[in-house]
PDB file of C-alpha atoms and ligand atoms in Angstrom:
ATOM      1  CA  UNK A  81      54.807 -66.778 -62.240  1.00  0.00           C
ATOM      2  CA  UNK A  82      52.848 -69.918 -61.648  1.00  0.00           C
ATOM      3  CA  UNK A  83      53.703 -73.485 -63.051  1.00  0.00           C
ATOM      4  CA  UNK A  84      50.951 -73.593 -65.182  1.00  0.00           C
ATOM      5  CA  UNK A  85      52.034 -71.336 -67.818  1.00  0.00           C
ATOM      6  CA  UNK A  86      54.011 -70.692 -70.769  1.00  0.00           C
ATOM      7  CA  UNK A  87      55.628 -68.675 -72.753  1.00  0.00           C
ATOM      8  CA  UNK A  88      55.266 -68.040 -76.403  1.00  0.00           C
ATOM      9  CA  UNK A  89      56.196 -66.064 -79.888  1.00  0.00           C
ATOM     10  CA  UNK A  90      54.289 -66.143 -83.152  1.00  0.00           C
ATOM     11  CA  UNK A  91      58.082 -65.363 -85.272  1.00  0.00           C
ATOM     12  CA  UNK A  92      58.424 -62.569 -87.690  1.00  0.00           C
ATOM     13  CA  UNK A  93      57.551 -65.706 -90.724  1.00  0.00           C
ATOM     14  CA  UNK A  94      54.549 -66.126 -88.970  1.00  0.00           C
ATOM     15  CA  UNK A  95      53.580 -63.036 -89.182  1.00  0.00           C
ATOM     16  CA  UNK A  96      54.136 -61.870 -92.316  1.00  0.00           C
ATOM     17  CA  UNK A  97      52.991 -64.820 -94.081  1.00  0.00           C
ATOM     18  CA  UNK A  98      49.772 -64.499 -92.100  1.00  0.00           C
ATOM     19  CA  UNK A  99      49.518 -66.919 -89.622  1.00  0.00           C
ATOM     20  CA  UNK A 100      48.599 -65.472 -86.783  1.00  0.00           C
ATOM     21  CA  UNK A 101      44.855 -66.082 -86.553  1.00  0.00           C
ATOM     22  CA  UNK A 102      45.673 -70.297 -87.448  1.00  0.00           C
ATOM     23  CA  UNK A 103      47.976 -69.896 -84.807  1.00  0.00           C
ATOM     24  CA  UNK A 104      45.626 -68.786 -81.983  1.00  0.00           C
ATOM     25  CA  UNK A 105      43.178 -70.591 -82.643  1.00  0.00           C
ATOM     26  CA  UNK A 106      44.941 -73.678 -82.632  1.00  0.00           C
ATOM     27  CA  UNK A 107      46.552 -73.110 -79.616  1.00  0.00           C
ATOM     28  CA  UNK A 108      42.931 -71.518 -78.103  1.00  0.00           C
ATOM     29  CA  UNK A 109      41.151 -75.379 -79.513  1.00  0.00           C
ATOM     30  CA  UNK A 110      44.152 -76.808 -77.270  1.00  0.00           C
ATOM     31  CA  UNK A 111      42.918 -75.570 -74.324  1.00  0.00           C
ATOM     32  CA  UNK A 112      45.662 -73.009 -73.633  1.00  0.00           C
ATOM     33  CA  UNK A 113      44.037 -69.824 -71.888  1.00  0.00           C
ATOM     34  CA  UNK A 114      45.244 -66.435 -73.466  1.00  0.00           C
ATOM     35  CA  UNK A 115      46.857 -64.555 -69.862  1.00  0.00           C
ATOM     36  CA  UNK A 116      48.897 -61.817 -71.862  1.00  0.00           C
ATOM     37  CA  UNK A 117      49.383 -60.522 -75.285  1.00  0.00           C
ATOM     38  CA  UNK A 118      50.790 -58.359 -77.686  1.00  0.00           C
ATOM     39  CA  UNK A 119      52.130 -57.430 -81.759  1.00  0.00           C
ATOM     40  CA  UNK A 120      55.667 -55.976 -80.610  1.00  0.00           C
ATOM     41  CA  UNK A 121      58.738 -56.171 -82.643  1.00  0.00           C
ATOM     42  CA  UNK A 122      62.306 -56.673 -80.763  1.00  0.00           C
ATOM     43  CA  UNK A 123      65.421 -54.611 -81.092  1.00  0.00           C
ATOM     44  CA  UNK A 124      69.031 -56.054 -81.674  1.00  0.00           C
ATOM     45  CA  UNK A 125      69.439 -55.940 -78.603  1.00  0.00           C
ATOM     46  CA  UNK A 126      66.167 -57.466 -77.334  1.00  0.00           C
ATOM     47  CA  UNK A 127      66.603 -60.594 -79.044  1.00  0.00           C
ATOM     48  CA  UNK A 128      70.594 -60.897 -78.307  1.00  0.00           C
ATOM     49  CA  UNK A 129      69.439 -60.912 -73.875  1.00  0.00           C
ATOM     50  CA  UNK A 130      66.794 -62.898 -74.938  1.00  0.00           C
ATOM     51  CA  UNK A 131      68.533 -65.628 -76.640  1.00  0.00           C
ATOM     52  CA  UNK A 132      71.350 -65.058 -74.379  1.00  0.00           C
ATOM     53  CA  UNK A 133      72.372 -68.900 -73.730  1.00  0.00           C
ATOM     54  CA  UNK A 134      72.773 -69.491 -77.565  1.00  0.00           C
ATOM     55  CA  UNK A 135      75.135 -66.496 -78.122  1.00  0.00           C
ATOM     56  CA  UNK A 136      78.210 -69.041 -78.969  1.00  0.00           C
ATOM     57  CA  UNK A 137      76.247 -70.609 -81.512  1.00  0.00           C
ATOM     58  CA  UNK A 138      77.230 -70.727 -85.196  1.00  0.00           C
ATOM     59  CA  UNK A 139      73.318 -69.707 -85.588  1.00  0.00           C
ATOM     60  CA  UNK A 140      73.028 -66.673 -83.051  1.00  0.00           C
ATOM     61  CA  UNK A 141      73.542 -63.463 -85.282  1.00  0.00           C
ATOM     62  CA  UNK A 142      70.953 -65.237 -87.995  1.00  0.00           C
ATOM     63  CA  UNK A 143      68.633 -66.145 -85.171  1.00  0.00           C
ATOM     64  CA  UNK A 144      68.916 -62.438 -83.705  1.00  0.00           C
ATOM     65  CA  UNK A 145      68.019 -61.026 -87.574  1.00  0.00           C
ATOM     66  CA  UNK A 146      65.584 -63.008 -88.287  1.00  0.00           C
ATOM     67  CA  UNK A 147      63.864 -62.112 -84.530  1.00  0.00           C
ATOM     68  CA  UNK A 148      64.384 -58.912 -85.687  1.00  0.00           C
ATOM     69  CA  UNK A 149      63.421 -57.998 -88.882  1.00  0.00           C
ATOM     70  CA  UNK A 150      59.577 -57.348 -88.562  1.00  0.00           C
ATOM     71  CA  UNK A 151      56.770 -57.363 -85.622  1.00  0.00           C
ATOM     72  CA  UNK A 152      55.940 -61.088 -83.462  1.00  0.00           C
ATOM     73  CA  UNK A 153      52.726 -61.716 -80.911  1.00  0.00           C
ATOM     74  CA  UNK A 154      54.172 -62.418 -77.524  1.00  0.00           C
ATOM     75  CA  UNK A 155      51.788 -64.354 -75.206  1.00  0.00           C
ATOM     76  CA  UNK A 156      51.709 -66.175 -71.641  1.00  0.00           C
ATOM     77  CA  UNK A 157      49.541 -69.461 -71.743  1.00  0.00           C
ATOM     78  CA  UNK A 158      48.492 -71.256 -68.867  1.00  0.00           C
ATOM     79  CA  UNK A 159      47.020 -74.630 -69.153  1.00  0.00           C
ATOM     80  CA  UNK A 160      47.472 -77.648 -66.491  1.00  0.00           C
ATOM     81  CA  UNK A 161      51.425 -79.160 -66.976  1.00  0.00           C
ATOM     82  CA  UNK A 162      52.118 -75.523 -70.065  1.00  0.00           C
ATOM     83  CA  UNK A 163      54.594 -76.152 -70.681  1.00  0.00           C
ATOM     84  CA  UNK A 164      55.418 -80.182 -71.707  1.00  0.00           C
ATOM     85  CA  UNK A 165      52.400 -79.505 -73.392  1.00  0.00           C
ATOM     86  CA  UNK A 166      52.547 -76.358 -75.426  1.00  0.00           C
ATOM     87  CA  UNK A 167      55.928 -78.303 -76.925  1.00  0.00           C
ATOM     88  CA  UNK A 168      54.276 -80.892 -77.840  1.00  0.00           C
ATOM     89  CA  UNK A 169      51.557 -78.273 -79.532  1.00  0.00           C
ATOM     90  CA  UNK A 170      54.315 -77.082 -81.497  1.00  0.00           C
ATOM     91  CA  UNK A 171      56.867 -79.948 -81.961  1.00  0.00           C
ATOM     92  CA  UNK A 172      60.424 -79.813 -82.776  1.00  0.00           C
ATOM     93  CA  UNK A 173      62.560 -77.146 -83.263  1.00  0.00           C
ATOM     94  CA  UNK A 174      63.349 -78.568 -86.779  1.00  0.00           C
ATOM     95  CA  UNK A 175      60.097 -78.704 -88.802  1.00  0.00           C
ATOM     96  CA  UNK A 176      61.819 -81.773 -90.447  1.00  0.00           C
ATOM     97  CA  UNK A 177      61.643 -84.039 -87.583  1.00  0.00           C
ATOM     98  CA  UNK A 178      58.036 -82.195 -85.976  1.00  0.00           C
ATOM     99  CA  UNK A 179      55.329 -84.918 -86.016  1.00  0.00           C
ATOM    100  CA  UNK A 180      52.225 -84.035 -88.512  1.00  0.00           C
ATOM    101  CA  UNK A 181      49.734 -81.395 -86.639  1.00  0.00           C
ATOM    102  CA  UNK A 182      52.005 -79.461 -85.314  1.00  0.00           C
ATOM    103  CA  UNK A 183      52.335 -75.674 -85.711  1.00  0.00           C
ATOM    104  CA  UNK A 184      55.797 -76.234 -86.387  1.00  0.00           C
ATOM    105  CA  UNK A 185      54.801 -79.207 -89.111  1.00  0.00           C
ATOM    106  CA  UNK A 186      51.680 -76.920 -90.239  1.00  0.00           C
ATOM    107  CA  UNK A 187      53.598 -73.865 -90.583  1.00  0.00           C
ATOM    108  CA  UNK A 188      57.648 -73.027 -90.168  1.00  0.00           C
ATOM    109  CA  UNK A 189      59.943 -73.950 -93.274  1.00  0.00           C
ATOM    110  CA  UNK A 190      63.095 -74.660 -91.922  1.00  0.00           C
ATOM    111  CA  UNK A 191      65.399 -74.873 -88.669  1.00  0.00           C
ATOM    112  CA  UNK A 192      66.177 -71.542 -88.576  1.00  0.00           C
ATOM    113  CA  UNK A 193      62.760 -69.734 -89.347  1.00  0.00           C
ATOM    114  CA  UNK A 194      60.144 -72.242 -87.455  1.00  0.00           C
ATOM    115  CA  UNK A 195      57.595 -69.736 -87.027  1.00  0.00           C
ATOM    116  CA  UNK A 196      57.090 -70.112 -83.045  1.00  0.00           C
ATOM    117  CA  UNK A 197      58.539 -70.191 -79.648  1.00  0.00           C
ATOM    118  CA  UNK A 198      58.042 -72.143 -76.541  1.00  0.00           C
ATOM    119  CA  UNK A 199      59.796 -71.769 -72.978  1.00  0.00           C
ATOM    120  CA  UNK A 200      61.487 -74.812 -71.730  1.00  0.00           C
ATOM    121  CA  UNK A 201      60.719 -75.076 -68.498  1.00  0.00           C
ATOM    122  CA  UNK A 202      58.865 -73.235 -65.737  1.00  0.00           C
ATOM    123  CA  UNK A 203      61.263 -71.164 -64.651  1.00  0.00           C
ATOM    124  CA  UNK A 204      62.591 -70.246 -68.460  1.00  0.00           C
ATOM    125  CA  UNK A 205      59.147 -69.480 -68.689  1.00  0.00           C
ATOM    126  CA  UNK A 206      58.486 -66.660 -66.272  1.00  0.00           C
ATOM    127  CA  UNK A 207      61.779 -65.187 -67.291  1.00  0.00           C
ATOM    128  CA  UNK A 208      60.570 -64.430 -70.639  1.00  0.00           C
ATOM    129  CA  UNK A 209      56.882 -64.254 -70.183  1.00  0.00           C
ATOM    130  CA  UNK A 210      58.651 -61.429 -66.961  1.00  0.00           C
ATOM    131  CA  UNK A 211      60.722 -60.230 -70.129  1.00  0.00           C
ATOM    132  CA  UNK A 212      57.652 -59.082 -72.191  1.00  0.00           C
ATOM    133  CA  UNK A 213      55.171 -57.748 -70.118  1.00  0.00           C
ATOM    134  CA  UNK A 214      54.424 -55.954 -66.638  1.00  0.00           C
ATOM    135  CA  UNK A 215      52.592 -57.494 -64.179  1.00  0.00           C
ATOM    136  CA  UNK A 216      49.377 -55.495 -65.043  1.00  0.00           C
ATOM    137  CA  UNK A 217      49.746 -56.468 -68.958  1.00  0.00           C
ATOM    138  CA  UNK A 218      48.760 -60.100 -66.696  1.00  0.00           C
ATOM    139  CA  UNK A 219      45.170 -61.223 -66.680  1.00  0.00           C
TER     140      UNK A 219
HETATM  141  N1  LIG B 547      68.129 -72.129 -84.445  1.00  0.00           N
HETATM  142  C1  LIG B 547      68.316 -71.913 -85.303  1.00  0.00           C
HETATM  143  N2  LIG B 547      69.328 -73.366 -85.937  1.00  0.00           N
HETATM  144  C2  LIG B 547      69.457 -74.430 -85.649  1.00  0.00           C
HETATM  145  C3  LIG B 547      69.007 -74.194 -83.847  1.00  0.00           C
HETATM  146  C4  LIG B 547      68.104 -73.568 -83.060  1.00  0.00           C
HETATM  147  O1  LIG B 547      68.221 -71.729 -85.996  1.00  0.00           O
HETATM  148  O2  LIG B 547      70.625 -74.823 -85.290  1.00  0.00           O
HETATM  149  C5  LIG B 547      66.738 -71.494 -83.632  1.00  0.00           C
HETATM  150  C6  LIG B 547      65.564 -71.353 -83.869  1.00  0.00           C
HETATM  151  O3  LIG B 547      64.976 -70.559 -84.642  1.00  0.00           O
HETATM  152  C7  LIG B 547      65.283 -72.637 -82.713  1.00  0.00           C
HETATM  153  C8  LIG B 547      66.191 -70.955 -81.727  1.00  0.00           C
HETATM  154  O4  LIG B 547      67.458 -70.567 -83.033  1.00  0.00           O
HETATM  155  O5  LIG B 547      63.879 -71.899 -82.533  1.00  0.00           O
HETATM  156  C9  LIG B 547      66.823 -70.973 -80.680  1.00  0.00           C
HETATM  157  O6  LIG B 547      66.528 -73.266 -80.663  1.00  0.00           O
HETATM  158  P1  LIG B 547      66.805 -73.872 -79.431  1.00  0.00           P
HETATM  159  O7  LIG B 547      67.500 -75.252 -79.342  1.00  0.00           O
HETATM  160  O8  LIG B 547      66.432 -72.867 -78.330  1.00  0.00           O
HETATM  161  O9  LIG B 547      65.406 -74.165 -80.145  1.00  0.00           O
HETATM  162  P2  LIG B 547      63.503 -74.481 -79.552  1.00  0.00           P
HETATM  163  O10 LIG B 547      63.356 -73.852 -77.684  1.00  0.00           O
HETATM  164  O11 LIG B 547      62.939 -72.573 -80.142  1.00  0.00           O
HETATM  165  O12 LIG B 547      62.734 -75.486 -80.143  1.00  0.00           O
HETATM  166 MG1  LIG B 548      65.074 -72.791 -76.591  1.00  0.00          MG
END
């Protein structure tokens, strides 16, 4: 995957609250092109693998329960400087610390349930995109 791509998930809380359309509108208006996208639901094994880096953290069990409780929107996004610019667009992990106008400030309820995922590096964007999509699903 090119380094101008990032990977996102609109997490179960955002889907449950009916925020898919508003969040996708904000992503598009911020200059990201959708390369791949689907509504899907992760299994426990999927979430344990996807968030494997956090497996020793005290919140890991809650994170897996949260991320598997309902459907998510998974997507690959393209833009110059995609990883960094998307992290700026979503805001801090804890919505209480997120800047005004960021997706997490607008749509996230708490540190645990924070509406949206964004890759933290080009390397992880490629790994995370490939976790959810085959080459035939990327445009
Ligand atoms: N998380 C949590 N408690 C914490 C830190 C993180 O429940 O103290 C959850 C939260 O949903 C977060 C995810 O675990 O988005 C992954 O954490 P990370 O530190 O990678 O934050 P992110 O990269 O999503 O901003
Ligand atoms: Mg992270």
